[in-house]
Amino acid sequence: MKELIPSQEDGSREGSEAPIEEKSAEEPAEEASSGTDTAGRTADSTEEGAATGQEAAGVPAVPEKKQGRGPIIAVAAAAVVAVAGLAFWQMNKEDPKDIVIKAFEGVVADGQTNPAEEIFGWDAMYDKLYQGSYQMDMGLQLESLLGITELAGAGFNMAAVQDRDTGAMDMDFGIQYGGMDLAGAQIYLDDAELAVALPELTGKVFSLNLAEDLETQIANSPYLGKNLSDMGFNLQGYVDYMKKANEISKSETPMFDLEALWERYKTGSEAIDNLKAAMTVEKGEKRSFTVDGQEQECTGYDVVLSSDSLVQFFTDTKDFFLEDETLKKDVVTYLELVKDLNDSVSGAYSLDSVAGGDGAQAEELTPQEQQEELWTEVDSSLDEALTQFQNSMGDLNLAVYVTDDGKLASFDYSAVLTGISEEMEDGQAAGGESAETSGASEEETKAAEAGSEAGGAAQGAETLTLSGTVTFKGGYNRMANVDASLVLTAPGSSPVTVTLNKTGDYQKEQSYSEGLVIGLESEGEKGALSLAGSYNIADKTYSLKGALESNGTEMGSLTVDGIMETLVPGESFKAAADSIKLTVNQILLGVPAEQATDMDLLELSGSFGMGPMTESPAKPEGESFDILAATEEEWNQVIAEMYLKLNELTSSIY
C-alpha cells in the first residue's frame, strides 16, 4: 500500500482514492498535530476528491461553498454606502453663511401673516383709492376742555371728492358751535374753473376762469387784478401751482414712492450682495430660546463684519440713492411746486445768501440747480461722516442663533468706537504753537509734536462700546414679538441703555392687538414711550393709546376709543371715535409728586372715512361772481354783505 504513494506522485491516477482513505485512517496523530491550517487543507482536498468522483460517475458536481466570505462582503458594502452617504451629505450641507443670511432674510420675507391686511386691507385700499376716483370725510367735535363742557359741540368737518377721470374735485368745510353749523366754505376745481362759495356770508359764488389766459384777464381786470399785483400776489403762479399739484395727484405713481425706491435698491445695487460676501461666519455655541411659544435649542454662528466692509456698504448705498434718477426727478418736481407756490405769494422766487458778509442776493437758482446743489452738499456731508466712521469704528461682531428649521431666534452684537477727545486735540494744537513760538530748533519742534501726538493717543483716546441683543419670539409672523436692546458704554461713565419691546397677538375672526414700548435709561433715570392698539373683530370696536412715562410714572397720554361703523376690506371704511382724550399728570403743572394726579386736559369725538366715489364733484349753488371781471363797486357791495352776515354770526355766539 505504501508503494502506491510514490507512483501517485509520479503521475499515476490508478487507485488514488483508496490510498487517501488509508492514509487518513493510518496517520491520525499526524493529522491532529498539523493544527487548524492542515485540517482546513485536508477538508478542501477531500471536497475536491469527492467532486472529481462525482464528475467521473456522471453526477453533476455540487457548487463549491466558500466559508467566511459573506460577512466580509456585507461589511464592505455597508462601508461603501456609508462613505457615499457621508460624501453626499457633505456636498449638500448648507454653508453656515447661507444659513445666517437666509435666517435674516426670513424675518421680513413675503408671505407672512399680516393681520392688518387680512382685517382691513390697507395696501389694497390705498392702491385702489390712489388710482381711482375717491371720496373722504372727517370731523372733530369738542366734548370738554379742562373739565369745562360749555364749549361742547364746537368743531369742524370736511368732505372731499376727486374724479380722476375728469380731473374735477370739490371740498366742503364746515365750522360748528353749540351743535349748530356756524359757517362753511365750498370749493370746486376743474380744468376750466375755480369756484368758491361762502354760504353763511354771501349768496355769491366767487369764480375764476381758468380756460382763458389769466395774464390777459388780470391786465383787463378793473379792480382786483391791480390790487393783487400791488400786494405782490401772483395769481398766475398760484394757478400753475394748483394745476401741477392736480396733475401729480392723477399720476399713476406717487411722488417719493419709498416702496418702489426700496425695490430699485434691492435689484439695482450691489451693496447688500457685497456685504454678504464680505461677512465671515463660523459655527458657535448652541443656546435655547423660546420661539413660537416653544423652547428650542438653536445653533449658534459667530459672524464678523469688518469696518471696511460696513463703510463700503454705506458708501455703495449712498451712491445708489444719490444716483437714482427717479428720486432726483421727484425732488425737482417738489422744488418746482415750492417755487410756483412761492411765486404766487411773493411774485419773485429768489434765494438770499450772505456773500462776503454783505447780505448780497444770490442769483436765482432753478429747481434743477437746487437739486444738484443739494445733492453735492449731501454727498459731501455723508463722505465726511463715513470717513469719521471708518477711522473710529471697529469690526461688528455678532452671535447669531438659528432654529433647526432656519428661523432667526436671536442675535447679540457688539462694536467698539475709538476717537480722540476734542480737549486733547486742543492741547496738541496749543503744544505745537508753543514749540513754534519758543524759538526751538526744527528737530526739537518735531520731537515735541511727536511726543504730543503720542501722549494724546495714550491719554486722549476714548472708546465707546455698542452692544445689545435682538430676540425674535415669533407669533403670527417673525416680527410679531421682538425684544431689542442697545447699550452704550464709555469708560468712567454710566451706561446708556435703549430698549424696544414689541408685542402682537392675532386670533383670526376674534381679535388683534399690537404694542410697542421704547425705553431709555441713564444714571438711574428711566423714560419710556408706549404705543398700543387693539381691535375686536366681532363687535368692530377699537382702542388706541400713546403714553409717556418717567421713572415708572405716566406723565401724559392720548387715548382713542371708538367703533368701525362700516368696513369693506381693501375698499372703504368709516371709523367713529367716541372719545379722543388727552390726559396729563399734574406734575407737569408744578404740583408736588405726592399730591399730583392725572387730569383730563382735552376730550374730543369725531369720525374719519374713505372709499370709492359715489357722487361726482359738484359746483356750489349761487350767483356766479367773476373776481377778475368785477368792478370796485361790485366788490364793495359783496364785502358789505359779508360784513353784515359776519356780525350776525358773532352775535349769535354770544
XYZ file of C-alpha atoms in Angstrom:
654
model
C 0.000 0.000 0.000
C 2.788 2.447 0.779
C 4.408 1.758 -2.577
C 1.415 3.240 -4.344
C 2.076 6.685 -2.915
C 5.303 7.393 -4.857
C 3.665 6.159 -8.051
C 0.826 8.708 -7.414
C 3.368 11.468 -7.141
C 4.882 10.273 -10.435
C 1.586 10.828 -12.172
C -0.332 7.505 -11.892
C -4.025 8.160 -11.073
C -4.979 4.474 -10.521
C -6.227 3.653 -7.082
C -5.888 7.261 -5.947
C -8.919 7.305 -3.719
C -8.025 4.165 -1.721
C -4.609 5.340 -0.553
C -6.019 8.664 0.570
C -8.646 6.972 2.689
C -5.998 4.590 4.095
C -3.645 7.403 4.885
C -6.365 9.214 6.740
C -7.021 6.118 8.790
C -3.416 5.097 9.499
C -1.963 8.526 10.427
C -4.410 10.186 12.767
C -1.648 11.549 15.004
C -0.016 13.398 12.151
C -3.349 14.874 11.059
C -4.142 16.093 14.532
C -0.703 17.581 15.096
C -0.870 19.617 11.891
C -3.183 22.130 13.546
C -6.079 24.094 12.233
C -4.481 25.063 8.897
C -3.694 21.451 7.999
C -7.225 20.375 8.842
C -8.570 23.051 6.600
C -6.396 21.986 3.686
C -7.366 18.329 4.213
C -11.035 19.211 4.131
C -10.595 21.129 0.911
C -8.729 18.177 -0.651
C -11.478 15.801 0.404
C -14.116 18.026 -1.186
C -12.120 18.195 -4.408
C -11.778 14.408 -4.472
C -15.469 13.932 -3.906
C -16.293 16.337 -6.646
C -13.937 14.573 -9.038
C -15.503 11.243 -8.251
C -18.985 12.582 -8.842
C -17.992 14.036 -12.164
C -16.391 10.748 -13.160
C -19.570 8.909 -12.268
C -21.613 11.312 -14.392
C -23.238 13.016 -11.417
C -23.292 16.882 -11.501
C -20.913 18.399 -9.017
C -22.270 20.370 -6.054
C -21.208 24.077 -6.325
C -18.289 24.984 -4.164
C -19.356 26.707 -0.891
C -16.793 29.286 0.309
C -16.914 29.689 4.062
C -16.491 33.201 5.798
C -16.711 35.490 2.715
C -20.382 36.605 3.099
C -19.882 38.770 6.235
C -16.833 40.383 4.681
C -18.774 41.369 1.570
C -21.648 42.764 3.689
C -19.305 44.884 5.777
C -17.555 46.186 2.673
C -20.882 47.096 1.050
C -22.038 48.887 4.192
C -18.794 50.843 4.294
C -19.206 51.906 0.677
C -22.772 53.057 1.346
C -21.699 54.958 4.474
C -18.862 56.720 2.681
C -21.119 57.601 -0.241
C -23.784 58.908 2.148
C -21.260 60.978 4.049
C -19.913 62.424 0.807
C -23.441 63.240 -0.381
C -24.291 64.869 2.970
C -21.127 66.961 2.871
C -21.855 68.021 -0.708
C -25.409 69.067 0.199
C -24.615 70.517 3.610
C -25.641 74.190 3.656
C -22.910 76.733 4.122
C -23.123 78.485 7.545
C -23.070 81.869 5.809
C -26.101 80.902 3.702
C -27.920 79.706 6.818
C -27.340 83.023 8.585
C -28.279 85.121 5.549
C -31.491 83.162 4.948
C -32.397 83.466 8.625
C -32.110 87.255 8.499
C -33.990 87.449 5.210
C -36.742 85.288 6.666
C -37.554 87.928 9.275
C -39.037 90.209 6.613
C -39.854 87.591 3.975
C -43.005 87.939 1.893
C -45.930 85.635 2.505
C -46.075 86.004 6.281
C -49.357 86.668 8.044
C -50.260 90.355 8.146
C -53.298 90.866 10.400
C -53.859 94.486 9.359
C -54.055 93.439 5.726
C -56.305 90.475 6.431
C -58.705 92.575 8.501
C -58.620 95.979 6.801
C -56.733 95.572 3.524
C -54.948 98.925 3.857
C -52.494 98.383 0.987
C -55.159 97.315 -1.474
C -57.383 100.177 -0.334
C -54.598 102.722 -0.811
C -53.776 101.440 -4.293
C -57.420 101.455 -5.312
C -58.172 104.925 -3.982
C -54.947 106.415 -5.329
C -55.508 105.105 -8.830
C -59.270 105.635 -8.961
C -61.825 108.273 -8.023
C -62.460 108.560 -4.299
C -64.196 110.483 -1.558
C -63.333 111.121 2.078
C -64.834 112.836 5.092
C -63.689 113.665 8.609
C -64.834 115.671 11.591
C -63.892 116.632 15.146
C -66.078 117.992 17.938
C -65.052 119.306 21.332
C -66.550 117.487 24.308
C -64.705 119.202 27.156
C -61.740 121.467 27.817
C -60.051 121.368 31.236
C -63.200 119.705 32.508
C -65.417 122.541 31.239
C -68.294 121.458 28.976
C -69.653 124.897 27.997
C -67.807 124.696 24.672
C -69.122 121.227 23.900
C -70.314 120.918 20.314
C -67.703 123.219 18.807
C -65.780 121.621 15.968
C -65.306 121.275 12.250
C -65.904 118.822 9.431
C -64.504 118.343 5.964
C -65.504 116.292 2.929
C -63.788 115.914 -0.432
C -64.449 114.164 -3.726
C -61.993 113.687 -6.586
C -62.854 112.379 -10.033
C -59.599 111.215 -11.588
C -61.178 110.704 -14.998
C -62.280 114.325 -15.428
C -59.794 115.941 -13.058
C -62.622 117.652 -11.159
C -62.688 117.860 -7.385
C -64.674 119.551 -4.649
C -64.158 120.201 -0.944
C -66.618 121.255 1.727
C -65.508 122.775 5.041
C -67.766 123.483 7.980
C -67.423 125.013 11.452
C -69.855 124.118 14.212
C -70.598 125.791 17.509
C -73.100 124.713 20.104
C -74.058 121.767 17.923
C -75.079 124.038 15.009
C -73.383 124.842 11.688
C -71.760 128.228 12.135
C -70.001 128.796 8.832
C -68.704 126.863 5.884
C -66.897 127.004 2.583
C -67.338 125.078 -0.647
C -64.561 124.801 -3.215
C -64.784 123.363 -6.728
C -61.938 122.959 -9.197
C -61.596 121.551 -12.686
C -59.529 122.377 -15.748
C -61.782 125.287 -16.703
C -62.924 126.915 -13.460
C -62.201 127.546 -9.804
C -65.307 128.311 -7.729
C -65.564 129.195 -4.025
C -68.770 129.693 -2.036
C -69.279 131.036 1.498
C -72.988 130.291 2.009
C -73.306 131.782 5.508
C -71.701 135.068 4.425
C -72.945 135.694 0.878
C -75.091 134.245 -1.865
C -72.362 134.900 -4.431
C -70.071 132.142 -5.767
C -66.609 133.552 -6.414
C -65.269 132.189 -9.703
C -62.044 132.320 -11.689
C -61.994 131.429 -15.386
C -59.076 129.039 -15.964
C -59.939 128.304 -19.584
C -58.811 131.741 -20.775
C -55.402 133.383 -20.471
C -55.004 134.602 -16.906
C -52.422 137.266 -17.681
C -54.839 138.888 -20.118
C -57.685 138.694 -17.606
C -55.522 140.232 -14.879
C -54.380 143.013 -17.204
C -58.010 143.810 -18.095
C -59.280 143.474 -14.528
C -60.809 146.797 -13.393
C -60.144 146.270 -9.701
C -58.798 143.006 -8.249
C -56.024 142.427 -10.778
C -54.285 145.702 -9.910
C -54.680 145.167 -6.161
C -53.219 141.655 -6.350
C -50.232 142.935 -8.303
C -49.671 145.735 -5.787
C -49.690 143.195 -2.953
C -47.160 141.018 -4.785
C -49.644 138.157 -5.203
C -49.080 136.297 -8.467
C -52.385 134.730 -9.391
C -50.908 133.024 -12.431
C -48.265 131.389 -10.251
C -50.905 130.112 -7.850
C -52.968 128.641 -10.680
C -49.861 126.971 -12.098
C -49.220 125.514 -8.685
C -52.768 124.153 -8.389
C -52.689 122.649 -11.881
C -49.353 120.966 -11.310
C -50.436 119.612 -7.937
C -53.608 118.241 -9.535
C -51.611 116.590 -12.322
C -49.303 114.964 -9.792
C -52.265 113.650 -7.829
C -53.546 111.955 -11.012
C -50.185 110.349 -11.778
C -50.072 106.546 -11.757
C -47.020 106.591 -9.488
C -46.893 108.780 -6.380
C -44.017 111.103 -5.585
C -41.373 109.725 -3.229
C -42.657 106.154 -3.536
C -40.477 104.578 -0.844
C -41.624 101.050 -1.603
C -40.636 101.385 -5.262
C -37.347 103.025 -4.242
C -36.562 100.081 -1.978
C -37.293 97.621 -4.788
C -34.976 99.533 -7.118
C -32.301 99.447 -4.440
C -32.596 95.689 -3.902
C -32.399 94.908 -7.616
C -30.074 97.672 -8.791
C -27.483 97.968 -6.043
C -24.722 95.501 -5.207
C -24.289 96.913 -1.706
C -26.161 94.091 0.043
C -24.531 91.341 -2.035
C -21.069 92.767 -1.385
C -21.771 92.925 2.343
C -22.913 89.297 2.321
C -19.744 88.260 0.505
C -17.539 90.141 2.973
C -19.018 88.646 6.129
C -17.299 85.704 7.797
C -19.326 83.028 9.569
C -18.201 80.194 11.825
C -20.191 77.756 13.885
C -20.544 78.766 17.527
C -22.145 77.514 20.712
C -25.737 76.373 20.987
C -28.346 78.127 23.123
C -32.023 77.698 23.884
C -34.711 80.293 23.124
C -38.482 80.470 23.238
C -39.711 80.649 19.657
C -43.390 80.469 18.713
C -44.209 79.540 22.302
C -41.835 76.573 22.495
C -38.364 76.187 23.973
C -35.979 75.342 21.143
C -32.266 74.601 21.064
C -30.663 76.796 18.426
C -27.377 76.525 16.574
C -25.022 79.421 17.143
C -22.955 81.174 14.493
C -20.191 83.704 15.074
C -20.376 86.438 12.432
C -17.880 89.214 11.756
C -18.481 92.252 9.545
C -15.302 94.241 9.131
C -15.400 98.007 9.450
C -14.113 98.315 5.879
C -16.981 96.216 4.533
C -19.506 98.276 6.509
C -18.058 101.531 5.188
C -18.161 100.133 1.661
C -21.772 99.070 2.185
C -22.821 102.549 3.329
C -20.819 104.135 0.511
C -22.444 101.938 -2.140
C -25.870 102.643 -0.640
C -25.248 106.384 -0.584
C -24.057 106.346 -4.197
C -27.120 104.422 -5.336
C -29.642 106.790 -3.775
C -27.815 109.893 -4.957
C -27.654 108.480 -8.483
C -31.270 107.304 -8.604
C -32.886 109.293 -11.418
C -36.449 108.809 -10.172
C -35.554 110.229 -6.769
C -33.848 113.199 -8.421
C -36.921 113.791 -10.567
C -39.236 113.688 -7.545
C -37.074 116.230 -5.706
C -37.043 118.545 -8.740
C -40.833 118.253 -9.052
C -41.258 119.070 -5.370
C -38.981 122.111 -5.689
C -40.974 123.247 -8.720
C -44.151 123.096 -6.649
C -42.499 125.121 -3.901
C -41.344 127.657 -6.486
C -44.816 128.014 -8.000
C -46.408 128.439 -4.583
C -43.768 130.947 -3.550
C -44.239 132.838 -6.825
C -47.945 133.107 -6.167
C -47.285 134.794 -2.820
C -44.162 136.857 -3.360
C -44.185 137.349 -7.103
C -40.473 136.624 -7.324
C -38.636 133.492 -6.306
C -35.078 134.085 -5.200
C -32.580 132.808 -2.716
C -30.741 135.116 -0.355
C -27.219 134.317 0.625
C -24.535 136.050 2.568
C -21.612 136.690 0.228
C -18.667 138.231 1.986
C -20.935 139.181 4.879
C -22.741 141.897 2.927
C -26.057 140.077 2.584
C -25.887 140.182 -1.209
C -28.714 138.467 -3.038
C -27.690 135.317 -4.826
C -28.561 134.642 -8.400
C -31.853 132.785 -8.684
C -31.412 129.030 -8.958
C -33.718 126.791 -10.942
C -35.240 123.737 -9.230
C -32.817 121.568 -11.210
C -29.845 123.589 -9.980
C -31.169 123.489 -6.423
C -31.398 119.702 -6.588
C -27.833 119.436 -7.881
C -26.568 121.770 -5.173
C -28.455 119.828 -2.512
C -27.014 116.530 -3.778
C -23.489 117.953 -3.675
C -23.943 119.067 -0.069
C -25.453 115.738 0.985
C -22.699 113.792 -0.768
C -20.001 115.853 0.924
C -21.600 115.555 4.369
C -22.052 111.802 4.070
C -18.488 111.314 2.845
C -17.230 113.202 5.878
C -19.393 111.111 8.192
C -18.195 107.879 6.557
C -14.575 108.954 6.941
C -15.114 109.541 10.657
C -16.949 106.236 10.873
C -14.075 104.384 9.203
C -11.497 105.978 11.479
C -13.395 105.235 14.664
C -15.408 102.044 14.337
C -14.012 98.550 14.700
C -15.473 95.342 13.353
C -19.076 94.426 14.072
C -19.283 91.078 15.864
C -22.486 89.066 16.065
C -23.512 85.826 17.706
C -26.469 84.576 15.666
C -28.794 81.790 16.793
C -30.920 79.862 14.300
C -33.552 77.183 14.907
C -33.409 73.791 13.202
C -35.983 74.940 10.646
C -33.979 78.057 9.752
C -35.728 80.742 11.816
C -33.709 83.566 13.343
C -34.226 83.260 17.094
C -31.814 85.906 18.381
C -28.546 87.676 17.813
C -26.100 89.518 20.049
C -23.951 92.289 18.620
C -21.053 94.450 19.714
C -18.706 97.043 18.251
C -16.164 99.492 19.612
C -15.765 103.101 18.509
C -12.461 104.777 19.209
C -11.716 108.503 18.919
C -9.605 111.397 20.188
C -11.168 113.887 22.620
C -11.553 117.480 21.491
C -9.760 118.671 24.620
C -6.681 116.609 23.800
C -6.696 117.849 20.199
C -6.819 121.405 21.504
C -3.910 120.605 23.826
C -1.897 119.192 20.951
C -2.551 122.286 18.873
C -1.535 124.538 21.760
C 1.612 122.483 22.291
C 2.535 122.827 18.628
C 2.063 126.581 18.706
C 4.173 126.970 21.861
C 7.002 124.983 20.264
C 6.966 127.170 17.183
C 6.859 130.434 19.096
C 9.511 129.490 21.651
C 12.309 129.629 19.128
C 13.063 125.910 19.354
C 15.015 124.205 16.614
C 13.264 122.218 13.886
C 14.402 118.927 15.442
C 13.122 119.977 18.867
C 9.820 121.071 17.377
C 9.326 117.721 15.632
C 10.205 115.871 18.820
C 7.711 117.950 20.778
C 4.987 117.302 18.188
C 5.710 113.564 18.213
C 5.566 113.487 21.994
C 2.349 115.449 21.969
C 0.760 113.043 19.494
C 1.901 110.002 21.479
C 0.625 111.494 24.716
C -2.644 112.378 23.049
C -3.096 108.855 21.732
C -2.356 107.403 25.147
C -4.352 109.828 27.252
C -6.982 111.243 24.893
C -8.141 108.003 23.291
C -11.797 107.433 24.141
C -13.730 104.279 23.487
C -17.454 103.795 23.206
C -18.753 100.253 23.221
C -22.028 99.467 21.499
C -23.628 96.173 22.399
C -27.023 94.623 22.604
C -29.378 91.787 21.806
C -32.327 91.317 19.464
C -34.658 88.388 20.102
C -37.451 87.237 17.793
C -40.064 85.349 19.777
C -42.344 84.679 16.817
C -46.105 84.661 16.717
C -48.307 85.364 13.724
C -45.115 86.430 11.897
C -41.412 86.794 12.659
C -41.792 90.427 13.770
C -44.864 89.910 15.931
C -42.953 89.752 19.223
C -39.477 91.252 19.415
C -37.216 92.347 22.265
C -34.208 94.526 21.432
C -31.621 96.462 23.383
C -28.723 98.821 22.758
C -26.176 99.600 25.475
C -23.647 102.417 25.073
C -20.746 102.156 27.485
C -17.871 104.594 27.908
C -15.064 104.385 30.484
C -15.799 106.385 33.614
C -19.473 106.980 32.881
C -22.760 105.216 33.444
C -24.037 103.130 30.546
C -26.945 104.368 28.469
C -29.496 101.698 27.624
C -32.150 101.859 24.928
C -34.748 99.093 24.814
C -37.515 98.189 22.408
C -40.267 95.712 23.177
C -42.858 94.848 20.555
C -45.795 92.568 21.244
C -48.529 91.295 18.987
C -51.396 88.854 19.171
C -53.804 87.814 16.427
C -56.756 85.490 16.846
C -58.459 85.099 13.482
C -62.030 86.374 13.380
C -61.731 87.323 17.056
C -59.147 89.949 17.992
C -55.947 91.701 17.014
C -53.612 93.732 19.227
C -50.207 95.406 18.930
C -47.926 97.068 21.459
C -44.616 98.911 21.329
C -42.542 100.274 24.216
C -39.334 102.254 23.658
C -37.337 102.824 26.830
C -34.315 104.918 27.763
C -32.269 104.551 30.957
C -29.239 106.528 32.078
C -27.755 107.239 35.510
C -30.775 105.785 37.276
C -33.302 107.834 35.298
C -35.830 105.980 33.164
C -38.160 107.180 30.452
C -40.466 105.360 28.064
C -42.779 105.922 25.126
C -45.520 103.339 24.728
C -47.952 102.772 21.874
C -50.752 100.219 21.963
C -53.798 99.315 19.942
C -56.451 96.613 19.899
C -59.342 95.698 17.627
C -62.241 93.396 18.416
C -63.155 91.791 15.116
C -66.527 90.562 16.330
C -68.032 93.862 17.509
C -65.654 96.138 15.482
C -64.622 98.231 18.478
C -61.091 99.562 18.725
C -58.844 101.240 21.270
C -55.597 103.182 20.769
C -53.231 104.665 23.322
C -49.950 106.525 23.372
C -48.231 107.434 26.645
C -45.053 108.964 28.058
C -43.549 107.684 31.297
C -40.845 108.965 33.610
C -39.404 106.662 36.276
C -42.490 104.496 36.166
C -44.988 107.385 36.378
C -47.235 108.115 33.426
C -46.783 111.800 32.618
C -49.302 112.080 29.814
C -51.380 110.010 27.427
C -53.593 110.219 24.368
C -56.353 107.622 24.071
C -58.842 106.951 21.299
C -61.831 104.643 21.715
C -64.405 104.009 19.038
C -66.023 101.669 16.564
C -65.600 100.816 12.903
C -69.048 101.745 11.613
C -68.523 100.350 8.118
C -65.695 98.279 6.684
C -65.208 96.734 3.262
C -61.653 95.319 3.395
C -59.474 96.690 0.636
C -62.142 99.168 -0.482
C -63.664 101.512 2.116
C -64.165 102.221 5.809
C -65.825 104.661 8.196
C -64.447 104.863 11.752
C -66.145 106.748 14.573
C -64.147 107.942 17.576
C -66.415 108.186 20.595
C -63.609 109.586 22.751
C -60.279 111.218 21.932
C -58.822 112.140 25.303
C -55.612 113.952 26.225
C -54.565 113.388 29.842
C -51.606 114.903 31.702
C -50.112 114.351 35.122
C -50.301 117.390 37.385
C -46.556 117.074 37.977
C -46.161 118.854 34.641
C -48.169 121.744 36.074
C -45.914 122.110 39.103
C -47.920 120.045 41.578
C -45.731 118.030 44.020
C -45.400 114.382 43.029
C -47.062 113.107 46.211
C -50.139 115.251 45.504
C -50.261 115.039 41.712
C -52.993 113.121 39.894
C -53.997 112.614 36.282
C -56.092 115.390 34.761
C -58.188 115.320 31.587
C -56.916 118.242 29.578
C -58.995 117.817 26.444
C -61.622 115.448 25.103
C -62.902 115.269 21.539
C -65.053 112.998 19.426
C -65.019 112.551 15.689
C -65.009 110.342 12.631
C -62.988 109.576 9.520
C -63.775 107.597 6.403
C -62.632 106.922 2.841
C -63.988 104.996 -0.110
C -64.673 104.974 -3.843
C -66.516 107.971 -5.279
C -70.292 107.607 -5.141
C -71.228 111.154 -6.260
C -69.438 113.333 -8.802
C -67.888 116.646 -7.724
C -70.476 119.429 -7.857
C -70.216 123.191 -8.296
C -71.547 125.324 -5.424
C -75.017 126.751 -5.868
C -75.414 130.523 -6.093
C -74.873 133.540 -8.317
C -71.510 133.484 -10.106
C -69.171 136.356 -9.260
C -66.120 136.654 -11.568
C -63.425 138.004 -9.261
C -61.324 139.493 -12.083
C -64.175 140.945 -14.147
C -65.987 142.541 -11.159
C -65.695 146.295 -10.664
C -64.735 148.067 -7.450
C -68.390 148.917 -6.794
C -69.455 145.288 -7.134
C -66.705 144.256 -4.776
C -67.780 146.847 -2.213
C -71.328 145.534 -2.301
C -70.199 141.956 -1.680
C -67.845 142.996 1.132
C -70.632 144.960 2.820
C -72.942 141.952 2.615
C -70.319 139.669 4.144
C -69.609 142.157 6.938
C -73.257 142.271 7.982
C -73.592 138.473 7.935
C -70.405 138.114 9.959
C -71.787 140.435 12.652
C -74.910 138.317 12.820
C -72.855 135.168 13.275
C -70.715 136.592 16.062
C -73.752 137.946 17.881
C -75.388 134.514 17.742
C -72.378 133.056 19.544
C -72.583 135.457 22.456
